[in-house]
């Protein structure tokens, strides 16, 4: 299901700690970075922290700049972003700053924790939302997107929340401020905990920006490792966006769709990309991408093919349709944005052919409009 763009934001020491073990919060950032964070908050629809961070730091989580708040109002948005916390137990202190400052607040909790949270926060105007017997992150994000209208979610901690979102492949971006100091205390809280992360130890996130902000260095990363099976990950959305962008490069045609495709290894390495009519007037995107690879590449059986349009199940210009080419290459996972309309082939079902061949097919319909855009002239 669609969910917000999830941005993880944190400041860490050179040795990877969020804080020290002292009673007072360790200030890792300086004024310039605090102002940067304030700007990121102002551009977010909601800000989320875990209940553990509320208890430890008692944050307000406000947009401090009056100019930025005024700009939000001028855009028809609330003065402050929605403030969100998650608590499996529902054990929440109503005296914390979080509840008495800013705008609307929502708590996501378990079925068991909901009565406790509701009782603790009675009279504060807080929306308490149970999401099942366990704290279910996809359910939280789906509710934020569909019910609360959140399209951009800033997550400010703590480490456990950041770890869970990254491990479940739900984080779209990591903004990391690296502070020029060392903590060196083994019991101090770290940014990420141990566990299984998408793509394993060989997964390298992609660095999209680095710049000094005062005396810290801001680094922005996006994930690259595809999801597993039929579960979509944040990286799946990034790669599908690239496939949709490639579709715009296709030479125009009145007799064929414009499609982009990318082949990505399980560790997030891009193996090949292609687009319709890239190599000749009748080549398809998936065909063009797969033709650039060695058929014996051992990474293909665990790779994912991203295609802006459902791979074809029937075609007149080649002996084998793209769905068959994908299966013959050994790929068993395909992510696409748009089911093939009946414009040229009636009742096309490339997804059915792929599924019958043992492939997992993931459709992300929120990208259908982007995939269709370079084909408007064919759709009437």
Coordinates of C-alpha atoms in Angstrom, one line a residue:
X1 CA 0.0 0.0 0.0
X2 CA 1.2 3.6 -0.5
X3 CA 2.8 5.2 2.4
X4 CA 4.7 8.5 3.2
X5 CA 8.2 9.2 2.1
X6 CA 10.2 8.2 5.2
X7 CA 13.2 10.4 6.1
X8 CA 15.4 9.2 9.0
X9 CA 17.2 12.1 10.7
X10 CA 20.0 11.8 13.3
X11 CA 23.2 13.3 14.6
X12 CA 26.0 10.9 15.6
X13 CA 29.5 11.1 17.0
X14 CA 32.5 10.0 14.9
X15 CA 32.3 6.6 16.6
X16 CA 28.6 6.2 15.9
X17 CA 26.8 7.2 19.1
X18 CA 23.6 9.2 19.5
X19 CA 24.4 10.2 23.1
X20 CA 26.6 9.5 26.0
X21 CA 25.6 7.9 29.3
X22 CA 25.4 11.2 31.3
X23 CA 22.2 12.5 32.8
X24 CA 22.0 15.5 30.3
X25 CA 21.4 15.1 26.6
X26 CA 24.7 15.3 24.6
X27 CA 24.5 18.1 22.1
X28 CA 26.1 16.7 19.0
X29 CA 25.0 19.5 16.6
X30 CA 25.6 23.2 16.6
X31 CA 23.4 26.2 15.7
X32 CA 23.8 25.8 12.0
X33 CA 22.6 22.2 12.0
X34 CA 19.8 22.9 14.4
X35 CA 18.5 25.4 11.9
X36 CA 18.9 22.9 9.1
X37 CA 16.8 20.4 11.0
X38 CA 14.2 23.1 11.7
X39 CA 14.0 23.6 7.9
X40 CA 13.5 19.9 7.3
X41 CA 10.8 19.8 9.9
X42 CA 9.0 22.8 8.2
X43 CA 8.9 20.8 4.9
X44 CA 7.5 17.7 6.6
X45 CA 3.9 16.7 7.1
X46 CA 4.7 14.8 10.3
X47 CA 7.5 14.2 12.7
X48 CA 7.8 10.9 14.5
X49 CA 9.8 9.8 17.6
X50 CA 9.6 6.6 19.6
X51 CA 8.2 6.6 23.1
X52 CA 11.7 5.9 24.5
X53 CA 13.0 9.1 23.1
X54 CA 10.1 11.0 24.6
X55 CA 11.0 9.6 28.0
X56 CA 14.7 10.2 27.7
X57 CA 14.9 13.6 26.0
X58 CA 11.5 15.2 26.6
X59 CA 11.6 16.9 23.2
X60 CA 9.1 19.6 21.9
X61 CA 9.6 18.8 18.2
X62 CA 8.5 22.2 17.0
X63 CA 9.2 24.3 13.9
X64 CA 11.0 27.1 15.8
X65 CA 11.3 29.6 12.9
X66 CA 8.3 32.0 12.9
X67 CA 9.0 32.7 9.2
X68 CA 8.8 29.0 8.3
X69 CA 5.6 28.5 10.3
X70 CA 4.1 31.5 8.5
X71 CA 5.1 30.0 5.1
X72 CA 3.4 26.8 6.1
X73 CA 0.2 28.7 6.8
X74 CA 0.5 30.6 3.6
X75 CA 0.6 27.3 1.7
X76 CA -2.6 26.2 3.4
X77 CA -0.9 23.8 5.8
X78 CA -1.1 23.6 9.6
X79 CA 1.4 25.9 11.4
X80 CA 3.1 22.8 12.9
X81 CA 3.6 19.3 11.4
X82 CA 1.6 16.5 12.9
X83 CA 3.5 15.0 15.9
X84 CA 3.6 11.2 16.1
X85 CA 4.9 8.7 18.5
X86 CA 4.8 4.9 18.8
X87 CA 4.5 2.9 22.0
X88 CA 3.8 -0.8 22.2
X89 CA 2.9 -0.6 25.9
X90 CA 0.9 2.6 25.8
X91 CA 2.9 3.7 28.8
X92 CA 3.1 7.5 28.2
X93 CA 3.6 10.5 30.5
X94 CA 1.0 13.2 29.9
X95 CA 3.3 15.8 31.5
X96 CA 5.9 15.6 28.7
X97 CA 6.5 18.7 26.5
X98 CA 5.5 16.7 23.4
X99 CA 1.8 16.8 24.4
X100 CA 1.5 20.5 25.4
X101 CA 3.3 22.1 22.4
X102 CA 2.7 22.3 18.7
X103 CA -0.3 21.2 16.8
X104 CA -2.1 17.8 16.4
X105 CA -0.7 14.6 17.9
X106 CA -1.2 10.9 17.3
X107 CA -0.1 7.8 19.1
X108 CA 0.3 4.4 17.4
X109 CA 0.1 1.5 19.8
X110 CA -1.0 -2.1 20.2
X111 CA -4.4 -3.4 20.9
X112 CA -3.2 -4.0 24.5
X113 CA -1.6 -0.7 24.9
X114 CA -4.4 1.4 23.5
X115 CA -6.6 1.5 26.7
X116 CA -3.6 2.6 28.8
X117 CA -2.5 5.3 26.3
X118 CA -6.1 6.6 26.1
X119 CA -6.5 6.8 29.8
X120 CA -3.1 8.5 30.3
X121 CA -3.8 11.1 27.6
X122 CA -7.4 11.8 28.2
X123 CA -8.4 15.4 27.8
X124 CA -5.3 16.3 25.7
X125 CA -6.9 15.8 22.3
X126 CA -4.5 13.1 21.2
X127 CA -5.6 10.5 18.7
X128 CA -4.7 7.0 19.9
X129 CA -4.6 4.4 17.1
X130 CA -4.2 0.7 17.8
X131 CA -2.6 -1.2 14.9
X132 CA -3.0 -4.8 16.1
X133 CA -1.5 -7.2 18.6
X134 CA 2.0 -6.0 17.8
X135 CA 3.4 -2.6 16.6
X136 CA 3.1 -3.0 12.9
X137 CA 5.2 -0.4 11.0
X138 CA 3.5 -0.9 7.6
X139 CA 0.1 -0.4 9.3
X140 CA 1.4 2.8 10.9
X141 CA 2.7 4.2 7.7
X142 CA -0.5 3.2 5.8
X143 CA -2.7 4.9 8.3
X144 CA -0.5 8.1 8.3
X145 CA -0.8 8.2 4.5
X146 CA -4.4 7.2 3.9
X147 CA -6.1 8.7 7.0
X148 CA -3.9 11.6 8.1
X149 CA -2.7 12.6 4.6
X150 CA 1.0 12.5 5.4
X151 CA 3.2 12.4 2.4
X152 CA 6.5 13.3 4.0
X153 CA 7.4 11.8 7.4
X154 CA 10.5 12.9 9.3
X155 CA 11.7 10.4 11.9
X156 CA 13.9 11.8 14.6
X157 CA 14.6 8.7 16.6
X158 CA 15.5 7.0 18.6
X159 CA 17.9 4.3 17.5
X160 CA 15.5 1.5 17.9
X161 CA 12.9 3.2 15.6
X162 CA 15.6 4.0 13.0
X163 CA 16.8 0.4 13.2
X164 CA 13.3 -1.2 12.7
X165 CA 12.4 1.1 9.8
X166 CA 15.7 0.4 8.0
X167 CA 15.6 -3.3 8.6
X168 CA 12.0 -3.5 7.3
X169 CA 13.0 -1.6 4.1
X170 CA 10.7 1.2 4.9
X171 CA 13.2 4.1 5.1
X172 CA 13.4 6.2 1.9
X173 CA 16.3 8.4 3.0
X174 CA 18.8 8.8 5.8
X175 CA 20.1 12.2 6.8
X176 CA 23.1 11.8 9.0
X177 CA 24.9 14.7 10.7
X178 CA 28.4 13.6 11.7
X179 CA 29.7 15.5 14.7
X180 CA 33.5 16.0 15.3
X181 CA 33.7 14.3 18.7
X182 CA 34.1 10.8 20.2
X183 CA 32.0 9.2 22.9
X184 CA 33.8 6.0 23.5
X185 CA 31.3 4.6 26.0
X186 CA 30.2 1.1 25.1
X187 CA 26.9 1.4 27.0
X188 CA 25.9 4.7 25.2
X189 CA 23.1 4.5 22.7
X190 CA 24.0 3.8 19.0
X191 CA 22.2 4.9 15.9
X192 CA 21.6 1.4 14.6
X193 CA 21.4 -1.9 16.4
X194 CA 22.4 -5.4 15.2
X195 CA 20.1 -7.5 13.0
X196 CA 19.3 -8.3 9.4
X197 CA 19.3 -5.4 7.0
X198 CA 18.0 -5.6 3.3
X199 CA 20.7 -6.7 1.0
X200 CA 22.9 -8.1 3.8
X201 CA 26.4 -6.9 4.6
X202 CA 27.3 -6.2 1.0
X203 CA 24.5 -3.7 0.5
X204 CA 25.9 -0.2 0.0
X205 CA 23.5 2.7 0.3
X206 CA 23.9 5.5 -2.3
X207 CA 25.3 8.8 -1.2
X208 CA 23.3 11.6 -2.7
X209 CA 24.7 14.6 -0.9
X210 CA 27.5 15.6 1.5
X211 CA 28.2 19.1 2.8
X212 CA 29.5 20.9 5.9
X213 CA 26.9 22.5 8.2
X214 CA 28.8 24.5 10.8
X215 CA 31.2 22.1 12.4
X216 CA 29.3 18.9 11.4
X217 CA 29.1 17.1 8.0
X218 CA 25.7 16.3 6.6
X219 CA 25.5 13.1 4.6
X220 CA 22.3 12.0 2.8
X221 CA 21.9 8.4 1.8
X222 CA 19.2 6.4 0.0
X223 CA 18.8 2.6 0.2
X224 CA 19.5 0.5 -2.9
X225 CA 18.7 -3.1 -1.9
X226 CA 15.5 -4.5 -3.5
X227 CA 12.8 -5.9 -1.3
X228 CA 12.1 -9.6 -1.0
X229 CA 9.3 -11.6 -2.5
X230 CA 6.1 -9.6 -2.9
X231 CA 6.9 -7.1 -0.2
X232 CA 7.9 -3.7 -1.5
X233 CA 10.8 -1.8 0.0
X234 CA 11.8 1.9 -0.2
X235 CA 14.6 0.9 -2.6
X236 CA 12.0 -0.7 -4.9
X237 CA 10.3 2.7 -5.2
X238 CA 13.7 4.4 -6.0
X239 CA 14.5 1.9 -8.8
X240 CA 11.0 2.1 -10.2
X241 CA 11.2 5.9 -10.3
X242 CA 14.4 5.4 -12.4
X243 CA 12.6 3.0 -14.8
X244 CA 9.8 5.7 -15.2
X245 CA 12.5 8.3 -15.9
X246 CA 14.1 6.0 -18.6
X247 CA 10.7 5.7 -20.3
X248 CA 10.8 9.4 -21.1
X249 CA 14.0 8.8 -23.2
X250 CA 12.3 6.5 -25.7
X251 CA 12.1 7.6 -29.3
X252 CA 8.4 8.5 -30.0
X253 CA 6.2 5.8 -31.5
X254 CA 2.6 5.5 -32.6
X255 CA 2.7 1.8 -32.6
X256 CA 4.5 0.9 -29.3
X257 CA 4.7 2.0 -25.7
X258 CA 7.6 3.9 -24.2
X259 CA 8.9 1.9 -21.3
X260 CA 12.0 2.0 -19.0
X261 CA 13.6 -1.0 -17.2
X262 CA 16.4 -1.6 -14.7
X263 CA 17.9 -4.8 -13.5
X264 CA 19.2 -4.7 -9.9
X265 CA 21.1 -7.3 -7.9
X266 CA 20.0 -8.4 -4.4
X267 CA 22.7 -6.3 -2.8
X268 CA 21.5 -3.1 -4.6
X269 CA 24.0 -3.1 -7.4
X270 CA 22.6 -1.9 -10.7
X271 CA 23.3 -4.5 -13.3
X272 CA 21.8 -3.0 -16.4
X273 CA 19.2 -0.5 -17.7
X274 CA 17.3 0.0 -20.9
X275 CA 14.4 1.6 -22.6
X276 CA 12.1 1.0 -25.6
X277 CA 13.7 1.3 -29.0
X278 CA 17.1 2.0 -27.5
X279 CA 19.0 -0.5 -29.7
X280 CA 16.6 -0.8 -32.7
X281 CA 13.1 0.3 -33.7
X282 CA 11.3 -2.6 -32.1
X283 CA 13.3 -3.4 -29.0
X284 CA 11.6 -3.4 -25.6
X285 CA 13.0 -2.0 -22.5
X286 CA 13.4 -5.3 -20.6
X287 CA 14.9 -6.9 -23.7
X288 CA 17.4 -4.0 -24.1
X289 CA 18.5 -4.2 -20.4
X290 CA 18.8 -8.0 -20.3
X291 CA 20.8 -8.0 -23.6
X292 CA 23.6 -6.1 -21.8
X293 CA 24.1 -8.9 -19.3
X294 CA 26.0 -12.2 -19.4
X295 CA 23.3 -14.9 -19.3
X296 CA 25.5 -16.8 -16.9
X297 CA 25.7 -13.9 -14.4
X298 CA 25.2 -15.7 -11.0
X299 CA 23.4 -12.6 -9.6
X300 CA 20.4 -12.9 -12.0
X301 CA 18.4 -15.6 -10.0
X302 CA 18.2 -13.2 -7.0
X303 CA 17.9 -10.0 -9.0
X304 CA 14.9 -7.8 -9.5
X305 CA 13.7 -6.3 -12.8
X306 CA 12.0 -2.9 -12.6
X307 CA 9.8 -2.0 -15.5
X308 CA 7.6 1.1 -15.8
X309 CA 5.0 -1.1 -17.7
X310 CA 4.0 -4.7 -17.1
X311 CA 6.4 -6.9 -19.2
X312 CA 4.6 -8.1 -22.3
X313 CA 3.1 -11.6 -22.6
X314 CA 2.7 -11.5 -26.4
X315 CA 4.4 -9.6 -29.2
X316 CA 4.7 -9.8 -33.0
X317 CA 8.2 -8.2 -33.4
X318 CA 10.2 -10.9 -31.6
X319 CA 9.9 -14.7 -31.0
X320 CA 9.8 -14.3 -27.2
X321 CA 7.9 -11.7 -25.1
X322 CA 9.6 -9.8 -22.3
X323 CA 8.0 -11.9 -19.6
X324 CA 9.5 -15.0 -21.1
X325 CA 12.9 -13.3 -21.5
X326 CA 12.9 -12.4 -17.8
X327 CA 12.0 -16.0 -16.8
X328 CA 14.6 -17.5 -19.2
X329 CA 17.2 -15.2 -17.6
X330 CA 16.5 -16.7 -14.3
X331 CA 15.1 -13.6 -12.6
X332 CA 12.2 -14.4 -10.3
X333 CA 11.2 -10.9 -9.0
X334 CA 9.6 -8.1 -11.0
X335 CA 8.4 -4.7 -9.9
X336 CA 6.2 -2.7 -12.2
X337 CA 4.0 0.5 -12.1
X338 CA 1.4 0.0 -14.7
X339 CA -0.6 -2.9 -16.1
X340 CA -0.6 -3.1 -19.9
X341 CA -3.7 -1.5 -21.4
X342 CA -5.6 -3.1 -24.3
X343 CA -4.2 -0.5 -26.8
X344 CA -2.2 -3.0 -28.9
X345 CA -2.8 -6.4 -27.3
X346 CA -6.1 -7.3 -25.7
X347 CA -6.1 -8.9 -22.3
X348 CA -2.4 -8.8 -22.0
X349 CA -1.2 -10.6 -18.8
X350 CA 2.5 -10.5 -18.5
X351 CA 2.2 -10.6 -14.7
X352 CA 0.2 -13.8 -15.0
X353 CA 2.9 -15.4 -17.2
X354 CA 5.6 -14.3 -14.8
X355 CA 3.7 -15.7 -11.8
X356 CA 3.0 -19.0 -13.6
X357 CA 6.8 -19.2 -14.1
X358 CA 7.5 -18.8 -10.4
X359 CA 8.2 -15.1 -10.3
X360 CA 7.0 -12.7 -7.6
X361 CA 5.3 -9.7 -9.2
X362 CA 5.0 -6.4 -7.2
X363 CA 2.8 -3.6 -8.6
X364 CA 3.2 -0.1 -7.2
X365 CA 0.2 1.7 -8.7
X366 CA 1.2 5.0 -7.2
X367 CA 3.7 5.3 -10.1
X368 CA 1.2 4.4 -12.8
X369 CA 0.7 8.1 -13.7
X370 CA 4.4 8.6 -14.2
X371 CA 4.7 5.5 -16.2
X372 CA 1.8 6.5 -18.4
X373 CA 2.9 10.1 -19.0
X374 CA 5.2 9.4 -22.0
X375 CA 2.4 7.3 -23.6
X376 CA -0.4 9.9 -23.4
X377 CA -0.6 10.1 -27.2
X378 CA -1.5 6.4 -27.3
X379 CA -4.2 6.5 -24.7
X380 CA -6.8 8.7 -26.3

